[in-house]
PDB file of C-alpha atoms in Angstrom:
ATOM      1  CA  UNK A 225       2.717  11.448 -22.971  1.00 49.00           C
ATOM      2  CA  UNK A 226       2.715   8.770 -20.170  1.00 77.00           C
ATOM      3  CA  UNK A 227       5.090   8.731 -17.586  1.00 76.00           C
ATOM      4  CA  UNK A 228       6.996   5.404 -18.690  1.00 77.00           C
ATOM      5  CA  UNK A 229       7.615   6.756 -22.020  1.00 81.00           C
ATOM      6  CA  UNK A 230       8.999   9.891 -20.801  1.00 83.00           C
ATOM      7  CA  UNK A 231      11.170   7.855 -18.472  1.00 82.00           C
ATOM      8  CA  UNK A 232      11.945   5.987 -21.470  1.00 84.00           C
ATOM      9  CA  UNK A 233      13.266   9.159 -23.464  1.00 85.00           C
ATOM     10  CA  UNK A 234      14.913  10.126 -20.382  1.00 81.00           C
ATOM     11  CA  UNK A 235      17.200   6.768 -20.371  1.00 82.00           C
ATOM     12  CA  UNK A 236      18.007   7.280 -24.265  1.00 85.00           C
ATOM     13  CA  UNK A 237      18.896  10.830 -23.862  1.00 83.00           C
ATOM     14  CA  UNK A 238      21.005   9.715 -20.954  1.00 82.00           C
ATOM     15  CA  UNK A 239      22.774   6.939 -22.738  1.00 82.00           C
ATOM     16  CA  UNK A 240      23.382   8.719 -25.878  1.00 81.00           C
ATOM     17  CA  UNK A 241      25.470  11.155 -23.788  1.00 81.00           C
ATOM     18  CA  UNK A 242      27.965   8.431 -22.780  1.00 76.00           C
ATOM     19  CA  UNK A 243      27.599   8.983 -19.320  1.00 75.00           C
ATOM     20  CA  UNK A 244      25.190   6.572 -18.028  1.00 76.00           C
ATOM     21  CA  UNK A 245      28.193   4.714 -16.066  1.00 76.00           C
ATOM     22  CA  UNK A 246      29.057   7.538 -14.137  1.00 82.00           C
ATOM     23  CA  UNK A 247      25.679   8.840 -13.591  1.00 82.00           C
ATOM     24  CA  UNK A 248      25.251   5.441 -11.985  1.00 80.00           C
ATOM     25  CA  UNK A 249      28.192   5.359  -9.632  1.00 81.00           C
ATOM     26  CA  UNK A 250      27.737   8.991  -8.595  1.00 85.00           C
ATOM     27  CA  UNK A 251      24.383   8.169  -7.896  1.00 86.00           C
ATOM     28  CA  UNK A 252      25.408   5.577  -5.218  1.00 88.00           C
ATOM     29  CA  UNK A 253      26.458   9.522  -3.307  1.00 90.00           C
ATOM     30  CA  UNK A 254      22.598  10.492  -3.260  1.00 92.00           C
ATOM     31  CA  UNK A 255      21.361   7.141  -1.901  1.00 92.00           C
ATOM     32  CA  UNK A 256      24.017   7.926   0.991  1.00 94.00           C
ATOM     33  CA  UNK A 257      22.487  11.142   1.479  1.00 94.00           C
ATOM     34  CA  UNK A 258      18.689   9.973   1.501  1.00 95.00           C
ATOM     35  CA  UNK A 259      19.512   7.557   4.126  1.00 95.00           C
ATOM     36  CA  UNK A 260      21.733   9.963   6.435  1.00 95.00           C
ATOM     37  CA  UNK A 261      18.626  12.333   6.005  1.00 95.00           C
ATOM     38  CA  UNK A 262      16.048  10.097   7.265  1.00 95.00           C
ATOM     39  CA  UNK A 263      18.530   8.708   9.916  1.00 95.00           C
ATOM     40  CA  UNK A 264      19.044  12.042  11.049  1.00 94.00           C
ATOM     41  CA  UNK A 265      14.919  12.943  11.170  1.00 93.00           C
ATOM     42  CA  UNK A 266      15.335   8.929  12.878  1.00 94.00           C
ATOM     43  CA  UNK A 267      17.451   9.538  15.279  1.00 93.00           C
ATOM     44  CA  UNK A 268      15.718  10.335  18.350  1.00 93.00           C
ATOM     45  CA  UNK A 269      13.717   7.422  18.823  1.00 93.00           C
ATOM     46  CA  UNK A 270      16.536   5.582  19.512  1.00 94.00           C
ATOM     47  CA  UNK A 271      18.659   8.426  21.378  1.00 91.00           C
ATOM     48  CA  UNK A 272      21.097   9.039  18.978  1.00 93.00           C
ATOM     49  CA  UNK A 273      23.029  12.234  18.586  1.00 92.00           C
ATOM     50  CA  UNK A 274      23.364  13.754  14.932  1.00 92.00           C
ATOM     51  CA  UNK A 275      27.113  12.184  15.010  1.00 94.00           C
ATOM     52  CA  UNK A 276      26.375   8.775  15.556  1.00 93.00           C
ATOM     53  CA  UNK A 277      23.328   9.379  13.580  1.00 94.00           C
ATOM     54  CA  UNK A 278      25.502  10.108  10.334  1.00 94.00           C
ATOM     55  CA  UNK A 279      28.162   7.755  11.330  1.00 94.00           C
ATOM     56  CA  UNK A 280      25.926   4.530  11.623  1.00 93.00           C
ATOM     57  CA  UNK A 281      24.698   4.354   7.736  1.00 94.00           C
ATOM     58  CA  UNK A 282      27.701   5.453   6.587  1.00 93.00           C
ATOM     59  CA  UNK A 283      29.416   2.200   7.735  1.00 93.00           C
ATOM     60  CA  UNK A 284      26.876   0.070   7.495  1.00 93.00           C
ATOM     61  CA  UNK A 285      26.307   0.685   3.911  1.00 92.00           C
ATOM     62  CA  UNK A 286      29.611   1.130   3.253  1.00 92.00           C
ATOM     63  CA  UNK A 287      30.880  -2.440   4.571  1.00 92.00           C
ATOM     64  CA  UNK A 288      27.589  -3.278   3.031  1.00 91.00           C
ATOM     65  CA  UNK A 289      28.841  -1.958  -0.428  1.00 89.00           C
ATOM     66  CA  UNK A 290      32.221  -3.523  -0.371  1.00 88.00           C
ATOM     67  CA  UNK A 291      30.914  -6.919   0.880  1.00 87.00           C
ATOM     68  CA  UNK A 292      28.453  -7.355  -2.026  1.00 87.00           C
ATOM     69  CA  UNK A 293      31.131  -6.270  -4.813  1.00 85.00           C
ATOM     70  CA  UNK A 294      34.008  -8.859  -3.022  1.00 86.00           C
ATOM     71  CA  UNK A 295      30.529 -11.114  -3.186  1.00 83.00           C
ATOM     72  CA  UNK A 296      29.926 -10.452  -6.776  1.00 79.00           C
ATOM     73  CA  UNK A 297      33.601 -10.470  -7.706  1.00 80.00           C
ATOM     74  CA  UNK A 298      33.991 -14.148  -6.352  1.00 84.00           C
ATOM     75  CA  UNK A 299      31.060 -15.427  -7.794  1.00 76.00           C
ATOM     76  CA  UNK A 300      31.801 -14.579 -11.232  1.00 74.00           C
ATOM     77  CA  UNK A 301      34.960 -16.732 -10.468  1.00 78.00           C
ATOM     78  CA  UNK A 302      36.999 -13.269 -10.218  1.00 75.00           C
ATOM     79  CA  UNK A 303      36.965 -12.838 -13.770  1.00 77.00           C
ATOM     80  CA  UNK A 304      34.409  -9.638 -13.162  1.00 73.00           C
ATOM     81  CA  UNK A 305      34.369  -6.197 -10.358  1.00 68.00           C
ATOM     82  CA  UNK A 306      31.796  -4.359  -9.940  1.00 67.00           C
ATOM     83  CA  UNK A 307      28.213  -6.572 -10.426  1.00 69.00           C
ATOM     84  CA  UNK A 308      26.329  -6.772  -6.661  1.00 74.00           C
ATOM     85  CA  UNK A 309      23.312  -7.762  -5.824  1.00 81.00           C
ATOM     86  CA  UNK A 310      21.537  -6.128  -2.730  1.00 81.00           C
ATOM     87  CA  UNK A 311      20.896 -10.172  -1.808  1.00 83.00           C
ATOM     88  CA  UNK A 312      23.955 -11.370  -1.013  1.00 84.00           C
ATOM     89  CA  UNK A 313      24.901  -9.406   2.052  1.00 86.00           C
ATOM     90  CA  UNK A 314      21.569  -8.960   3.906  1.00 87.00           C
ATOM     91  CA  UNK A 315      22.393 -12.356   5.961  1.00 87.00           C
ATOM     92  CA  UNK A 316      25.398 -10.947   6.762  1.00 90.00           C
ATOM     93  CA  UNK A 317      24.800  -7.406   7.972  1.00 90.00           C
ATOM     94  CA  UNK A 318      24.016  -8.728  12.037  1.00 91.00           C
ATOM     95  CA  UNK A 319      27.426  -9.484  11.795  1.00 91.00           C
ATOM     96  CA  UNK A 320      28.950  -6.414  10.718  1.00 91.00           C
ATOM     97  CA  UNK A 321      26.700  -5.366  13.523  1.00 92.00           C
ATOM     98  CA  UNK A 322      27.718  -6.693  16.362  1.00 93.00           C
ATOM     99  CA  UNK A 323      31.722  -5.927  15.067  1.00 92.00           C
ATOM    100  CA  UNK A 324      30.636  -1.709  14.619  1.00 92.00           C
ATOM    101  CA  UNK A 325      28.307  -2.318  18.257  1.00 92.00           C
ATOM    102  CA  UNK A 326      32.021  -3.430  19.752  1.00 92.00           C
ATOM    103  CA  UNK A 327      33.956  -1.114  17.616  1.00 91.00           C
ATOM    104  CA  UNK A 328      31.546   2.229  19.006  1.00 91.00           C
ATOM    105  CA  UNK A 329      30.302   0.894  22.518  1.00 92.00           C
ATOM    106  CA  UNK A 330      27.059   0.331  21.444  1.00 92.00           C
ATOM    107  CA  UNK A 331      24.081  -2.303  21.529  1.00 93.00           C
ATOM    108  CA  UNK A 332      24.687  -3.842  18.344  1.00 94.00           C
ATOM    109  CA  UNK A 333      20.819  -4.689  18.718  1.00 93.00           C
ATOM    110  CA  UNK A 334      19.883  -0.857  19.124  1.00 94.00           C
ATOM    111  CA  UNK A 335      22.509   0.242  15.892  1.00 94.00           C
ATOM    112  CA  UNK A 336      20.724  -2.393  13.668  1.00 95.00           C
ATOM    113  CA  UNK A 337      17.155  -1.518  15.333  1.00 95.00           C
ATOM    114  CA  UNK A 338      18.185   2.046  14.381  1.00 95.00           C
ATOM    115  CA  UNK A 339      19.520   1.401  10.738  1.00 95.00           C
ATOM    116  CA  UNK A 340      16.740  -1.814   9.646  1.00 95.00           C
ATOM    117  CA  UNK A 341      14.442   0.650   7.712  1.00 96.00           C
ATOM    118  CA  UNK A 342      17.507   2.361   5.990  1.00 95.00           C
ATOM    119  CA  UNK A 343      18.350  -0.353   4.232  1.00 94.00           C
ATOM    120  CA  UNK A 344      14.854  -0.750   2.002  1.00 95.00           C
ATOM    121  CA  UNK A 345      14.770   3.233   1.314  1.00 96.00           C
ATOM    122  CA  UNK A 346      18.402   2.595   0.263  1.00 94.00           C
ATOM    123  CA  UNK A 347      17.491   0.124  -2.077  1.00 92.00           C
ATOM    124  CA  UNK A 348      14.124   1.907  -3.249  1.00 93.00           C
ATOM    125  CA  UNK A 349      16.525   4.636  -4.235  1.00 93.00           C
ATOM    126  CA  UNK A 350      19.355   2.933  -5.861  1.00 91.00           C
ATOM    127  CA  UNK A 351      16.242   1.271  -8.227  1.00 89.00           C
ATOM    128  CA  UNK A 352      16.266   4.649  -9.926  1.00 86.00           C
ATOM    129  CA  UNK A 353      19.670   4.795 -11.489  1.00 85.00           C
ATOM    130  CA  UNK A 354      19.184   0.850 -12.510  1.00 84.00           C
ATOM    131  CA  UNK A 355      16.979   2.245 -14.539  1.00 81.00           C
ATOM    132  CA  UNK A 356      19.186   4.262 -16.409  1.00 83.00           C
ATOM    133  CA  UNK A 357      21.315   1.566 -16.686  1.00 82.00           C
ATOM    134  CA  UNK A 358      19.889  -1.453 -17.645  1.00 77.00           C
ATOM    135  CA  UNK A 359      20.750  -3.915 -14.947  1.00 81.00           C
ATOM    136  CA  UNK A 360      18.071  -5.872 -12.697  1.00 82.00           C
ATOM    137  CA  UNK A 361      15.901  -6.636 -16.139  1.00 83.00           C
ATOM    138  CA  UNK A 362      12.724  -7.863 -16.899  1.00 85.00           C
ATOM    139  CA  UNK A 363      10.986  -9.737 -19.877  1.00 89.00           C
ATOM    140  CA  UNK A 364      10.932  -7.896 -23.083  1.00 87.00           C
ATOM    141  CA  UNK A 365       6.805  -6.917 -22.986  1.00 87.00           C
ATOM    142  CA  UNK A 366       5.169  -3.973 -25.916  1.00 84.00           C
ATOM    143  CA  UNK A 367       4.720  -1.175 -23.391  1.00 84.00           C
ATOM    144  CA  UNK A 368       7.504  -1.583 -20.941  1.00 86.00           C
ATOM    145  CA  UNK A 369      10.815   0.200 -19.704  1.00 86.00           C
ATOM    146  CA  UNK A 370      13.523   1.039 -22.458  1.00 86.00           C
ATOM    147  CA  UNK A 371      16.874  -1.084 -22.047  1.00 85.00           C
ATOM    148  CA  UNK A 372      20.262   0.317 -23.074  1.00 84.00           C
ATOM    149  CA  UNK A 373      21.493  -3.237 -22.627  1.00 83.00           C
ATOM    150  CA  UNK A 374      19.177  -4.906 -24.666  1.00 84.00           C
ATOM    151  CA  UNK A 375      17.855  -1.963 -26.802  1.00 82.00           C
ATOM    152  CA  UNK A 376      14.309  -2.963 -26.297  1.00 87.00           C
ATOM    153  CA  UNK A 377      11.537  -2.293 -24.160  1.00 86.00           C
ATOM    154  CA  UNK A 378      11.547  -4.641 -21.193  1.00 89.00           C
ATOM    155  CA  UNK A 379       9.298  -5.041 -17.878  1.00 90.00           C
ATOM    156  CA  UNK A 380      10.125  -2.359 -15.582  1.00 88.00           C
ATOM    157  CA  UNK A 381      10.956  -4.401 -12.397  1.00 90.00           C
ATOM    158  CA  UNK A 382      13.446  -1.986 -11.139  1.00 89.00           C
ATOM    159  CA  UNK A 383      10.513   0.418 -10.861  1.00 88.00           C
ATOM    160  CA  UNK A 384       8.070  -2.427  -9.591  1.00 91.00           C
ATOM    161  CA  UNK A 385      11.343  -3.600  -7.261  1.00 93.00           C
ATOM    162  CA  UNK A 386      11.721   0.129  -5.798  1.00 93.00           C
ATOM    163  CA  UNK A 387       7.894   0.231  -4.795  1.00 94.00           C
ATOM    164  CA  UNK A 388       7.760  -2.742  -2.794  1.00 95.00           C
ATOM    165  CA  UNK A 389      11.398  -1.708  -0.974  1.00 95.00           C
ATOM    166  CA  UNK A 390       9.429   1.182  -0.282  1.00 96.00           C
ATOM    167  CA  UNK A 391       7.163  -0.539   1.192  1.00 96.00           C
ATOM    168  CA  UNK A 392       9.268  -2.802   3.054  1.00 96.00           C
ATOM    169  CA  UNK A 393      10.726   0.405   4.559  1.00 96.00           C
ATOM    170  CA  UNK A 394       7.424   2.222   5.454  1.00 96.00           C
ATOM    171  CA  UNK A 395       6.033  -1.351   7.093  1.00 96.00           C
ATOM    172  CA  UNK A 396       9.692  -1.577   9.354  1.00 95.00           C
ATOM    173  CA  UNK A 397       8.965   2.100  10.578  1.00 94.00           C
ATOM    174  CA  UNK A 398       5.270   1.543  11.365  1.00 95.00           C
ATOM    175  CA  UNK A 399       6.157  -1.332  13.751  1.00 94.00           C
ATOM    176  CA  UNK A 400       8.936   0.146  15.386  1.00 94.00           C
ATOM    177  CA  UNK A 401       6.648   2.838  16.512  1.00 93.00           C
ATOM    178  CA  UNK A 402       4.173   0.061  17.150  1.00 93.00           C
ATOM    179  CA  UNK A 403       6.966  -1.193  19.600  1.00 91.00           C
ATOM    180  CA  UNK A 404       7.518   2.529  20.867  1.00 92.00           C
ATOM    181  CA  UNK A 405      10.847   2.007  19.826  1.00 93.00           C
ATOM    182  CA  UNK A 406      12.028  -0.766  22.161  1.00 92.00           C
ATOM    183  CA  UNK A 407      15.282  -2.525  21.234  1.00 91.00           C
ATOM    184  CA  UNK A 408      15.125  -5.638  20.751  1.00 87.00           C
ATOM    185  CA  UNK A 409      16.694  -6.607  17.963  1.00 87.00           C
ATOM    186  CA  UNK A 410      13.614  -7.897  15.999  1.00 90.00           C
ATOM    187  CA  UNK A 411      13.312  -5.536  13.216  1.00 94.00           C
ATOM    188  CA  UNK A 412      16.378  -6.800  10.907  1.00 94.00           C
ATOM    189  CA  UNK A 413      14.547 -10.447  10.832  1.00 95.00           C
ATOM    190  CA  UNK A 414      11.457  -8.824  10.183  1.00 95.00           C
ATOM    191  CA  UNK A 415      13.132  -7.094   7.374  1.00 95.00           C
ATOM    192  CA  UNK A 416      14.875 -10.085   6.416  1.00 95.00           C
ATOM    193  CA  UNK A 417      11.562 -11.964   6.109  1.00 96.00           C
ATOM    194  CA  UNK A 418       9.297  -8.637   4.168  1.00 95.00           C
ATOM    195  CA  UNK A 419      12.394  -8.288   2.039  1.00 94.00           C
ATOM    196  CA  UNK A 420      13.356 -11.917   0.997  1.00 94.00           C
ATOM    197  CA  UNK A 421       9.351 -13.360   0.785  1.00 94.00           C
ATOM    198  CA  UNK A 422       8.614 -10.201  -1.972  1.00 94.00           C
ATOM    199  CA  UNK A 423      12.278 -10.521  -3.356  1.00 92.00           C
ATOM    200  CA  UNK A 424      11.836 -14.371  -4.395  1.00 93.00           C
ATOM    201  CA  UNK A 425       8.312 -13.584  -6.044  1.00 92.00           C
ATOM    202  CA  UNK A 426      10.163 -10.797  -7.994  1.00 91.00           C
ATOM    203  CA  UNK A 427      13.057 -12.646  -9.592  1.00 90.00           C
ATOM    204  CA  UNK A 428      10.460 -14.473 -11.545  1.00 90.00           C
ATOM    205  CA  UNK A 429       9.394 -11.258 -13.261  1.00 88.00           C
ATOM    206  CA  UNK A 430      13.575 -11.013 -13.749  1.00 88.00           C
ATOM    207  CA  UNK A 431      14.888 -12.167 -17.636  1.00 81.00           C
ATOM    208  CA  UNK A 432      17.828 -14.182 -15.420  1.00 83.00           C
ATOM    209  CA  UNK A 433      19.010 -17.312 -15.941  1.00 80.00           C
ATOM    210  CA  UNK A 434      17.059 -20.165 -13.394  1.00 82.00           C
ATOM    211  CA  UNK A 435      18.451 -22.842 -11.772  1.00 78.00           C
ATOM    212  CA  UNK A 436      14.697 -25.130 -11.709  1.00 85.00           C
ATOM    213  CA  UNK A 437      11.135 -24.528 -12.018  1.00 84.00           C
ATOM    214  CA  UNK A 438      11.461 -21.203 -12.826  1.00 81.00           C
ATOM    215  CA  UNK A 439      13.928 -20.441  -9.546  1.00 87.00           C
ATOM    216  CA  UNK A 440      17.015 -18.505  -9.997  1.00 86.00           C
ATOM    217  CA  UNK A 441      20.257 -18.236  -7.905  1.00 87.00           C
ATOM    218  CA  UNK A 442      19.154 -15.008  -6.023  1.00 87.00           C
ATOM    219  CA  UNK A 443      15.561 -16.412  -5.203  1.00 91.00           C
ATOM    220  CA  UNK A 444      17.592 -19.122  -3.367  1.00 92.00           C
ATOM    221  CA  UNK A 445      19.630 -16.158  -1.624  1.00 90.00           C
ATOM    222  CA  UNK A 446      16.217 -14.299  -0.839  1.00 92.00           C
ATOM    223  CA  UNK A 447      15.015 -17.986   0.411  1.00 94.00           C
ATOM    224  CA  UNK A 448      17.673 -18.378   2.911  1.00 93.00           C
ATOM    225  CA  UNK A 449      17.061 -14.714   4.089  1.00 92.00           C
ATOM    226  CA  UNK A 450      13.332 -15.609   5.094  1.00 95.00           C
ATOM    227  CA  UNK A 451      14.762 -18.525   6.814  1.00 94.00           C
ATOM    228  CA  UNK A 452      17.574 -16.530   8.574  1.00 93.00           C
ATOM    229  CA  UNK A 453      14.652 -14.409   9.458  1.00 94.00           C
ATOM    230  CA  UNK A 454      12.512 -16.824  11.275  1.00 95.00           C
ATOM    231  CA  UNK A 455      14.826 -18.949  12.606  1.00 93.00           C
ATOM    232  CA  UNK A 456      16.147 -15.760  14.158  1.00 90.00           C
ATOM    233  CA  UNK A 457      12.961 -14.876  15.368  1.00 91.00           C
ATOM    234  CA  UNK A 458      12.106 -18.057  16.654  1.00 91.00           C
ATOM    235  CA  UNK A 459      14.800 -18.197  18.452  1.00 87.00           C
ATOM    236  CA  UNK A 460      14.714 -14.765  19.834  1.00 84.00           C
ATOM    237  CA  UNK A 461      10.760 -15.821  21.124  1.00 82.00           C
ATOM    238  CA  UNK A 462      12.550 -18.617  22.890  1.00 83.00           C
ATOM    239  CA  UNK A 463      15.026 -16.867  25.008  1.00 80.00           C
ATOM    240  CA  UNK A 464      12.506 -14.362  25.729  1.00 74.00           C
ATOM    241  CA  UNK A 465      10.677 -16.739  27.420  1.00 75.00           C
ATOM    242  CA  UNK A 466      13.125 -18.434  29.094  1.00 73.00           C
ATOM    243  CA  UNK A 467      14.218 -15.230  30.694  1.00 68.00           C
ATOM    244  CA  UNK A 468      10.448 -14.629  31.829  1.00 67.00           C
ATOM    245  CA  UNK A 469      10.486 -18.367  33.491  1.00 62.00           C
ATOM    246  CA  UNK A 470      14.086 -17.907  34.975  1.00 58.00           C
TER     247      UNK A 470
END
C-alpha cells in the first residue's frame, strides 16, 4: 500500500467518525506547540530568554489568527466565520510588529527577525489537518488525495503546499545564519517574496474560482506580497546606503 492511499483511508476513517471539525481546530494547539518548540531551540541567536521566546509566537500567531478570520469574515460579506487564508495577513504582520516591539520594549526588527521562519513551519504544519478536512483543494486527478468535501480523489496540494512552506522555512534559517544572525529586518521581505512567488504558482494547481487567465483572488494577494517584499527591500538597500554616505 502506498503512502497516499493510506493517507487516504486515514481521512475516511477520520470523517466517518464525525469529528474531522474538531480534529481540525484542536489541531491549530499542535501547530502552536511546533513553533514555540523551534522558537525555543531559536532563541539564542537572537538573545532571547525562554519567556520572551514563548511569548513572541504566541502573539504573533495569535493576532495573526484573529486577523485572517475578521479577514475572511469580511470578505465573504459577513455572511460566513471561520474560512482564512494564510495570504491575507502576511502584508500585515510588520505591523503587528512594530505595535508588540512598542508593547514589550523591543526592536520590532529583531522580534520579526526572530519569528520570520516560524511562520512557514506554521503553515507546513497546519497543511496536515487541511488534509483531513478538505479545504485548500486541488483538481480532481485518478491517483490523488481523498476529499470529504467533494468525495473524490483530488490533487494533493495541501501536501505539495506543506513541502514548499517547508522549504520556505529551512531557506529563511539558512540565511539568517548566513547573516550570523544580524538584525536587520530583512528576513520577513525575504519571506514575503519565497512565500508569495511559490504561493501564486500554486493556486493554479488550486480547483478555485479565477478572476483571468487562470489567476485567482489569492494569487493577486500572494502578488502584492512579492511586491511588499521588494519594495521593502529596495527600500531598506537605500537607507542603508544613505547611512554609509552620511
Amino acid at each position: 500500500m502506498d503512502l497516499l492511499a493510506l493517507i487516504n483511508q486515514g481521512i475516511i476513517a477520520i470523517n466517518n467518525t464525525g469529528l474531522s471539525g474538531i480534529i481540525y481546530q484542536a489541531w491549530i494547539v499542535v501547530v502552536y506547540i511546533v513553533v514555540a518548540v523551534f522558537c525555543l531551540f531559536y532563541r539564542r541567536n537572537y538573545g532571547y530568554g525562554w519567556f520572551r521566546a514563548l511569548l513572541i509566537p504566541l502573539l504573533f500567531l495569535l493576532s495573526l489568527d484573529i486577523f485572517i478570520l475578521l479577514v475572511g469574515w469580511a470578505l465573504s460579506g459577513f455572511t460566513t466565520f471561520g474560512q482564512k487564508d494564510f495570504v491575507y495577513g502576511c502584508c500585515f504582520v510588520p505591523l503587528m510588529a512594530i505595535g508588540f516591539g512598542r508593547l514589550m520594549k523591543d526592536d520590532w526588527r529583531r522580534m520579526l527577525d526572530f519569528m520570520t521562519p516560524g511562520y512557514p513551519l506554521a503553515l507546513a504544519v497546519v497543511k496536515i489537518s487541511c488534509c483531513f478536512v478538505g479545504c485548500c483543494f486541488g483538481y480532481p486527478v485518478k491517483h490523488g488525495l481523498y476529499n470529504p468535501i467533494f468525495e473524490q480523489e483530488l490533487f494533493p496540494v495541501q501536501i505539495l503546499e506543506g513541502i514548499v512552506a517547508l522549504i520556505v522555512c529551512f531557506i529563511c534559517a539558512f540565511i539568517a545564519k548566513r547573516e550570523a544572525y544580524r538584525v536587520t529586518g530583512r528576513m520577513y521581505p525575504i519571506f514575503l517574496i519565497l512565500f508569495g512567488g511559490t504561493r501564486f504558482f500554486l493556486e493554479f494547481l488550486r480547483l478555485n474560482i479565477k478572476l483571468f487567465w487562470g489567476i485567482s483572488f489569492l494569487a493577486l494577494w500572494a502578488l502584492l506580497m512579492v511586491a511588499v517584499g521588494v519594495v521593502w527591500l529596495v527600500l531598506d538597500a537605500r537607507r542603508e546606503r544613505k547611512g554609509r554616505r552620511t
